[in-house]
């Protein structure tokens, strides 16, 4: 497509002024501005439709960003994250916003959460920096308003770009700090293993959030800042800070105990998003978890397909073989068992569990209940009897919030008591209590945790089509819903999603996997590892339907969670290629 001049764009806008909205399609193309190139890639057909997709590209000889800012993957992600936030902020300062019908006049770029994520909205390399955003082309009713469009294209867009994508326009100290905080957090994450840790919480971290719907930190004058117990304190020496001290959570089984409203769940929730890096001043910059950390909960009513939950549940009264468990409406216990097994299937190494969101009968069966209901009459083997085997056999650690059952003292390696948001290491005291108050319950876990079977999704499982002509229809709604063809995927219980861009990305990556990867032979784990590898390489744009700034790159665990909740999913076991019938 030949490149056009700014004058060409101005001429087209004047020519189509007052005409029907569809005439805006004439502006589609590439335009050379004085300091950047503008690509109008998709023109909305109606002022009420999804906004037009636009891309701005500034060559590095003009943008002037030192290559040291993006010399490795972590620095590049953090740098692009900073530019995305700057671009968003400048839109709010510069754009006049709504002017006309529907979405007229709005300029938008994918908004960012408190987490530093890899997104498609900003891209930088040695050659150029690029921003992908949307514009609501102005109209009155459905008649084009060229004057307002010209104001957006020739005044607002150049000002936003020069304020956001030129090194001389940015606060270099703030930018460097943004990158260095992310790089230091990543350093800690990469060095957890050598200290036999699964997570770290830095001293003076602010864990409480402003509110249940506001993920910004609670004001420091109201918050109690985190301070590690001396016995659990460790230190790291990352590239940009002399030393960072805080609480290290060891491998194995860690119990977070304490009274209600003393900060147990707050700590667990901070660890759940510790798999991501955070922006400076978030309060959780150096709350760092293993990248293979997955938060688990009960999820009544969820769909489950051919999952081997036998380690936790067997001998169902119906006679159903739980090596191949499927249901349209899982109970609390079967859903929690399925969530654990599915996470292990794709590589989880740390499980986070809160008793408040767990099925009671899945967590514990006390001695009195064992006396009343014989084991042969109880299909559920509770987590308390499997949790040590999970670590012993599979090297999977568990961090568990438990305020109601001291029975877990018997299986815990570390016990942290939260007392008015202050952690206290009570491991020795818990072991003493455990010895003094002997349990009168029988161990029901067997000698082994059990085998984690790998499933092969069948290609016909994925039907993203809706309406006439097999039109692909994939849409996210908020952070917790994906519409995949006629099917709704409910992700409301998948708690480590933090941005709608991730959810939108999951929908498109499932479609990519369905068309490019799933062949009836590759396992779910292998497919997700392949997706991860391609996303880290040079293929991200080709994995989405078009070059769009609407996506944030999700983890493989959330992609797996979405696939596992797709009601049309059909899987066969890796060991039985030819049939869906159980063969063992």
C-alpha positions in Angstrom: 0.0 0.0 0.0 1.6 3.4 -1.0 2.3 5.8 1.7 0.3 9.0 1.7 1.0 12.5 3.0 -0.6 14.5 5.7 -2.1 16.7 3.0 -3.7 13.6 1.4 -5.5 12.8 4.7 -6.6 16.4 5.1 -7.9 16.4 1.6 -9.9 13.2 2.1 -11.4 14.5 5.3 -12.6 17.7 3.6 -14.0 15.7 0.7 -16.1 13.4 2.9 -17.3 16.0 5.4 -21.1 15.6 6.0 -21.3 12.4 4.1 -22.6 9.1 5.4 -20.4 7.4 8.0 -19.3 4.6 5.7 -17.3 7.2 3.7 -14.7 7.2 6.5 -13.4 4.0 4.9 -11.6 6.2 2.4 -9.1 7.3 5.0 -7.8 3.8 5.6 -4.1 3.6 4.8 -0.6 4.8 5.8 0.3 8.4 6.3 3.6 10.2 6.7 3.6 12.9 9.3 6.6 15.0 10.1 7.9 12.9 13.0 6.0 9.7 12.7 4.0 7.4 10.5 0.3 6.8 11.1 -1.5 3.6 10.0 -5.3 3.6 9.9 -5.8 -0.2 9.8 -9.5 -0.7 10.5 -12.2 1.9 10.1 -15.4 1.4 12.2 -18.5 1.1 10.1 -20.7 3.0 12.5 -20.2 5.6 15.3 -21.6 3.1 17.7 -19.4 0.2 16.6 -16.0 -0.7 18.0 -13.6 2.2 17.5 -11.2 2.4 14.6 -7.8 0.8 15.0 -4.8 3.0 14.5 -1.1 2.5 14.8 1.7 5.2 15.2 5.3 4.4 14.4 8.3 6.5 15.4 11.7 5.7 14.1 14.4 5.4 16.7 16.6 8.1 15.2 13.7 10.4 16.0 12.4 8.8 19.2 15.9 8.6 20.6 15.5 5.8 23.2 18.8 4.2 24.4 18.9 0.5 23.6 19.9 -0.1 27.2 16.3 0.5 28.2 15.2 -2.7 26.4 18.4 -4.8 26.2 16.7 -7.9 27.8 13.2 -9.3 27.9 12.3 -8.0 31.4 13.5 -4.5 30.8 11.7 -4.4 27.5 8.4 -5.5 29.0 8.8 -2.9 31.8 9.8 -0.2 29.4 6.8 -0.9 27.1 4.6 -0.9 30.2 5.8 2.5 31.2 5.2 3.9 27.7 1.7 2.5 27.7 0.9 4.1 31.0 2.4 7.4 29.7 0.4 7.3 26.5 -2.8 6.6 28.5 -2.1 9.5 30.8 -1.4 11.9 28.0 -4.6 10.9 26.2 -6.5 11.9 29.4 -4.6 15.2 29.5 -4.8 16.1 25.8 -7.8 14.6 24.1 -11.1 16.5 24.3 -12.9 13.2 24.4 -16.5 12.7 23.4 -17.7 14.9 20.6 -20.7 13.6 18.6 -22.6 10.4 18.4 -21.7 7.0 20.0 -18.0 6.7 20.5 -17.2 9.9 18.5 -14.1 11.7 19.6 -12.6 9.2 22.0 -9.0 8.2 21.8 -8.0 5.1 23.9 -5.1 2.7 24.5 -5.4 -0.5 26.6 -5.5 0.6 30.2 -3.0 -0.9 32.7 -3.4 -2.5 36.1 -1.0 -2.3 39.0 0.9 -5.2 37.4 3.6 -4.9 34.8 2.4 -7.1 31.9 3.5 -7.8 28.4 0.9 -6.2 26.1 0.5 -5.6 22.4 -0.3 -1.9 22.8 3.3 -0.7 22.7 6.2 -2.3 20.9 9.9 -1.2 20.7 13.0 -2.5 19.0 16.3 -1.1 17.6 14.5 0.3 14.6 11.3 2.0 16.0 8.7 2.4 18.7 5.1 1.7 18.0 1.8 2.5 19.7 -1.5 0.8 18.9 -4.6 2.6 20.0 -8.2 3.2 19.0 -10.1 6.3 17.8 -13.8 6.9 17.7 -14.2 8.8 14.4 -16.6 11.7 15.0 -20.1 12.0 13.5 -23.3 13.8 14.2 -25.9 11.0 13.9 -24.3 9.1 11.1 -22.9 12.1 9.2 -19.1 12.7 9.2 -17.7 15.6 11.3 -14.5 16.3 9.4 -13.6 19.4 11.5 -13.6 17.3 14.7 -11.7 14.4 13.0 -9.1 16.9 11.8 -8.6 18.2 15.3 -8.0 14.6 16.5 -5.6 13.7 13.6 -3.6 16.9 13.3 -3.5 18.3 16.8 -4.3 15.7 19.5 -2.6 12.6 18.0 0.8 14.4 17.2 0.8 16.0 20.7 0.1 12.7 22.4 2.8 10.9 20.4 5.4 13.5 21.0 4.6 13.5 24.7 4.7 9.7 25.0 7.0 8.2 22.4 10.0 10.6 22.4 12.7 10.1 25.0 13.3 13.8 25.5 9.7 14.2 26.6 9.8 11.6 29.4 11.0 11.8 33.0 14.1 9.7 32.6 14.6 9.1 36.3 11.0 7.8 36.7 11.4 5.6 33.6 14.6 4.1 34.8 13.1 3.4 38.3 10.1 1.7 36.6 12.4 -0.6 34.7 14.8 -1.2 37.6 12.0 -2.2 40.1 10.8 -4.8 37.6 14.3 -6.1 36.9 15.0 -6.4 40.7 11.8 -8.2 41.3 12.6 -10.6 38.5 16.0 -11.2 39.9 14.4 -12.3 43.2 12.0 -14.6 41.4 14.9 -16.2 39.5 16.8 -16.8 42.7 14.0 -18.2 44.9 14.9 -21.7 44.1 18.5 -21.5 45.2 17.3 -20.4 48.7 14.7 -23.2 48.7 11.9 -20.7 48.7 8.6 -20.5 46.8 7.8 -16.8 47.7 9.2 -13.7 49.2 7.6 -10.6 50.9 9.9 -7.7 51.4 9.9 -5.7 54.6 7.9 -2.5 54.4 5.6 -3.9 51.7 2.1 -2.5 51.8 -0.2 -5.5 51.2 -3.7 -4.1 51.9 -5.5 -2.6 48.9 -7.6 0.6 48.9 -10.8 -1.4 48.6 -12.3 -4.6 47.1 -12.7 -2.8 43.8 -9.6 -0.6 43.9 -6.3 -2.4 43.5 -4.2 0.6 44.5 -2.5 0.4 47.9 -4.2 1.5 51.1 -2.9 4.9 52.1 0.3 4.3 54.1 -0.9 6.3 57.1 -3.7 3.7 57.4 -1.8 0.6 56.5 0.4 -1.6 58.7 3.6 -2.3 56.7 4.9 -5.8 56.5 7.8 -6.9 58.7 9.3 -10.4 58.5 9.7 -12.5 61.6 13.4 -12.8 62.4 13.4 -16.5 61.9 12.1 -16.3 58.3 14.0 -13.2 57.2 16.2 -13.6 54.2 18.0 -11.1 51.9 18.6 -10.6 48.2 21.1 -8.5 46.4 19.5 -7.5 43.1 21.2 -5.5 40.4 19.8 -2.0 41.4 19.4 -2.2 45.2 22.1 -2.9 47.6 20.0 -5.3 49.6 16.3 -6.3 50.0 15.3 -8.0 53.2 12.0 -9.7 53.9 10.2 -12.9 54.7 11.1 -16.0 52.7 8.4 -18.7 52.5 10.2 -22.1 52.2 9.3 -25.0 50.0 6.9 -27.5 51.5 3.7 -26.9 53.4 3.1 -23.4 54.8 0.1 -22.7 57.0 -1.0 -19.1 57.4 -3.1 -19.0 60.6 -4.7 -16.3 62.8 -8.0 -14.7 63.7 -10.5 -13.3 61.3 -9.6 -9.9 59.8 -5.9 -10.1 60.8 -4.5 -10.3 57.3 -4.4 -14.0 56.4 -6.2 -13.7 53.0 -4.5 -10.3 52.3 -1.1 -12.0 52.5 -2.3 -14.9 50.3 -3.8 -12.6 47.7 -0.6 -10.6 47.5 1.3 -13.9 46.9 -1.3 -14.8 44.2 -0.3 -11.8 42.1 3.3 -12.1 43.1 3.8 -14.1 39.9 3.7 -10.7 38.2 6.0 -7.7 38.6 4.4 -4.5 40.0 4.8 -0.8 39.3 6.7 1.4 41.7 4.7 2.6 44.7 2.3 -0.2 44.4 3.4 -1.6 47.8 3.9 -5.1 46.5 6.9 -4.3 44.2 9.0 -7.0 46.0 6.2 -9.4 46.9 7.5 -12.2 44.6 6.1 -15.7 44.0 7.2 -18.6 41.8 6.0 -18.1 38.2 4.3 -21.5 38.6 2.1 -20.4 41.4 -1.7 -21.2 41.0 -4.5 -20.2 43.4 -7.0 -22.9 43.9 -10.6 -22.7 45.1 -13.9 -24.7 45.0 -16.1 -23.8 42.1 -19.6 -25.2 42.4 -21.3 -25.8 39.1 -18.3 -25.8 36.8 -17.9 -28.0 33.8 -15.2 -30.7 34.0 -14.0 -32.9 31.2 -12.2 -36.3 31.5 -10.0 -35.3 34.5 -8.3 -37.9 36.7 -9.4 -36.8 40.2 -8.8 -40.3 41.6 -6.1 -39.1 44.0 -8.8 -37.2 45.9 -12.1 -38.8 45.0 -13.1 -42.4 44.2 -15.6 -45.1 45.0 -18.5 -42.9 44.0 -21.9 -44.5 44.8 -22.8 -44.2 41.1 -19.8 -46.4 40.3 -18.4 -43.7 38.0 -14.6 -44.1 37.4 -13.0 -40.9 38.7 -9.9 -41.6 36.6 -12.0 -40.2 33.8 -14.3 -37.7 35.7 -16.6 -35.5 33.6 -19.6 -33.4 34.7 -21.6 -30.4 33.7 -22.2 -29.4 37.3 -19.3 -30.2 39.7 -19.8 -30.0 43.4 -17.5 -28.0 45.7 -15.3 -31.0 46.4 -15.1 -32.4 42.8 -14.5 -28.9 41.4 -11.7 -28.2 43.9 -10.1 -31.6 43.2 -10.4 -30.9 39.4 -8.8 -27.4 39.8 -5.8 -28.9 41.6 -5.3 -31.8 39.1 -5.7 -29.5 36.1 -3.1 -27.1 37.5 -0.7 -29.9 38.2 -1.3 -31.2 34.7 0.2 -28.1 33.1 3.1 -27.6 35.5 2.0 -25.9 38.7 4.6 -26.1 41.5 3.0 -23.9 44.2 -0.7 -24.1 45.2 -2.4 -21.3 47.1 -5.5 -22.3 49.0 -7.8 -20.3 51.3 -10.2 -22.2 53.6 -12.8 -19.4 53.0 -13.1 -20.4 49.3 -12.7 -24.1 49.8 -15.1 -27.0 50.2 -15.0 -28.1 53.9 -15.3 -31.8 53.1 -12.4 -31.5 50.7 -10.2 -29.9 53.3 -10.7 -32.1 56.4 -12.5 -35.1 57.8 -12.0 -35.2 61.6 -11.9 -38.3 63.8 -15.5 -38.1 64.9 -16.7 -38.1 61.3 -14.4 -40.9 60.5 -15.9 -42.9 63.3 -19.4 -42.2 62.1 -18.8 -42.6 58.3 -16.5 -45.5 57.5 -13.8 -44.8 54.9 -15.3 -47.2 52.4 -18.5 -45.1 52.5 -16.7 -41.8 52.0 -15.5 -41.1 48.4 -13.4 -38.1 49.3 -9.8 -38.3 50.5 -9.3 -34.9 52.1 -6.4 -32.6 51.2 -5.0 -33.0 54.7 -4.1 -36.6 53.8 -2.7 -35.8 50.4 -0.8 -32.5 51.0 2.4 -34.1 52.2 2.4 -36.7 49.5 1.9 -33.9 47.0 5.2 -32.4 48.1 7.0 -35.7 48.7 6.1 -37.2 45.3 5.7 -34.2 43.0 7.7 -31.5 44.8 4.6 -29.3 44.7 4.5 -26.8 47.7 1.2 -25.5 49.2 0.6 -22.3 51.0 -2.7 -22.6 52.9 -4.8 -20.1 54.8 -6.4 -21.9 57.7 -8.0 -20.3 60.7 -10.5 -23.1 61.7 -8.6 -26.4 61.9 -5.5 -27.0 63.9 -5.3 -30.5 62.4 -3.1 -29.1 59.7 -0.4 -28.4 62.3 0.5 -32.1 61.9 1.4 -31.7 58.2 2.8 -28.1 58.1 6.5 -27.4 57.8 6.0 -23.7 58.5 3.2 -21.9 60.4 2.9 -18.2 60.2 0.5 -16.5 62.6 -1.0 -13.2 61.3 -1.6 -10.9 64.2 -3.1 -7.5 63.2 -1.3 -7.8 59.9 2.0 -8.7 61.5 3.5 -12.1 60.7 4.8 -14.2 63.6 6.7 -17.5 63.0 4.9 -20.0 65.3 6.1 -23.2 63.7 7.7 -24.6 66.8 4.7 -23.7 69.0 2.4 -25.3 66.4 4.5 -28.5 66.5 4.4 -28.5 70.3 0.6 -28.1 70.3 0.4 -30.9 67.8 2.4 -33.3 70.1 0.3 -32.3 73.2 -3.1 -32.7 71.5 -2.9 -35.9 69.7 -5.4 -36.3 66.8 -7.9 -39.2 66.9 -8.2 -39.5 63.2 -6.9 -42.0 60.7 -4.6 -41.2 57.9 -6.4 -41.9 54.6 -4.0 -40.7 51.9 -2.3 -44.0 51.0 1.4 -44.3 50.1 1.5 -42.2 46.9 -0.2 -39.1 45.8 -1.1 -40.6 42.4 -0.3 -40.2 38.8 -1.0 -37.0 36.9 -2.5 -38.0 33.6 -2.0 -35.9 30.5 -5.0 -35.2 28.3 -5.2 -34.6 24.6 -7.9 -32.0 23.6 -9.7 -33.1 20.4 -9.7 -30.5 17.6 -13.5 -30.7 17.2 -13.9 -29.4 20.8 -13.3 -25.8 19.6 -16.2 -24.2 17.7 -15.8 -20.4 17.7 -18.4 -19.9 15.0 -21.7 -18.0 15.3 -24.3 -17.0 12.8 -24.3 -17.6 9.1 -21.3 -18.5 7.1 -19.3 -19.9 10.0 -18.2 -16.4 11.2 -15.7 -16.6 14.0 -17.1 -14.8 17.0 -14.8 -14.5 20.1 -15.4 -11.7 22.6 -14.5 -10.9 26.1 -16.8 -9.2 28.6 -14.9 -7.8 31.5 -12.1 -9.8 33.1 -14.1 -12.9 33.8 -16.1 -13.9 30.6 -15.2 -15.1 27.2 -17.8 -15.8 24.5 -16.4 -18.4 22.2 -18.9 -18.9 19.4 -22.1 -19.8 21.3 -20.3 -20.9 24.4 -19.7 -18.7 27.5 -16.5 -19.4 29.4 -16.9 -18.3 33.0 -13.5 -17.3 34.5 -14.9 -15.6 37.6 -13.1 -18.1 39.9 -9.8 -17.8 38.1 -8.4 -15.3 40.5 -5.0 -14.5 39.0 -6.3 -12.7 35.9 -5.7 -9.0 36.5 -6.6 -7.3 33.2 -9.3 -7.7 30.5 -6.6 -7.6 27.9 -5.4 -11.0 29.3 -8.9 -12.4 29.0 -9.3 -11.1 25.5 -5.9 -12.6 24.6 -6.9 -16.0 26.0 -9.9 -16.2 23.7 -7.8 -15.5 20.6 -5.0 -17.9 21.8 -7.5 -20.7 22.2 -8.6 -20.1 18.6 -4.9 -20.1 17.5 -4.3 -23.3 19.3 -7.4 -24.9 17.8 -6.4 -24.0 14.2 -2.6 -24.3 14.5 -1.7 -26.7 17.3 -4.4 -29.1 18.5 -4.2 -32.1 16.2 -5.6 -34.9 18.3 -2.1 -36.0 19.3 -0.5 -33.2 21.3 -1.3 -32.9 25.0 -2.7 -29.8 26.6 0.6 -29.3 28.5 2.7 -29.6 25.3 0.4 -27.2 23.4 0.5 -24.6 26.1 4.3 -24.8 26.3 4.4 -24.3 22.5 2.2 -21.3 22.8 4.4 -19.9 25.6 7.5 -20.4 23.4 6.0 -18.7 20.4 4.8 -15.8 22.5 8.3 -15.2 23.8 9.7 -15.4 20.2 8.8 -13.3 17.2 5.4 -14.7 16.5 2.9 -12.8 18.9 1.3 -10.7 16.2 0.7 -13.8 14.0 -1.1 -15.5 16.9 -3.8 -12.8 17.0 -6.3 -12.0 14.3 -4.7 -8.7 13.4 -2.1 -6.2 14.7 -4.1 -4.9 17.6 -3.2 -3.2 20.9 -6.0 -4.8 22.7 -4.2 -7.8 24.2 -2.2 -8.5 27.4 -0.2 -11.8 27.3 -1.7 -14.3 29.7 0.0 -17.1 31.6 -0.4 -20.7 30.5 -2.3 -21.5 33.7 -5.1 -19.1 32.9 -5.2 -20.3 29.3 -5.6 -23.8 30.6 -8.3 -22.8 33.0 -10.3 -21.3 30.2 -9.9 -24.3 27.9 -10.9 -26.6 30.8 -14.1 -24.5 31.3 -15.2 -24.6 27.7 -18.3 -26.8 27.7 -17.6 -28.3 24.3 -14.2 -29.5 25.3 -13.6 -33.2 24.6 -10.3 -34.9 25.7 -8.8 -38.3 25.4 -6.0 -39.7 27.7 -2.5 -39.7 26.3 -2.4 -43.5 26.7 -5.6 -44.2 24.7 -5.3 -42.5 21.3 -8.0 -44.4 19.5 -10.9 -44.0 21.8 -12.7 -42.0 24.4 -13.4 -45.2 26.4 -11.3 -45.7 29.5 -8.5 -48.1 28.9 -6.0 -48.9 31.7 
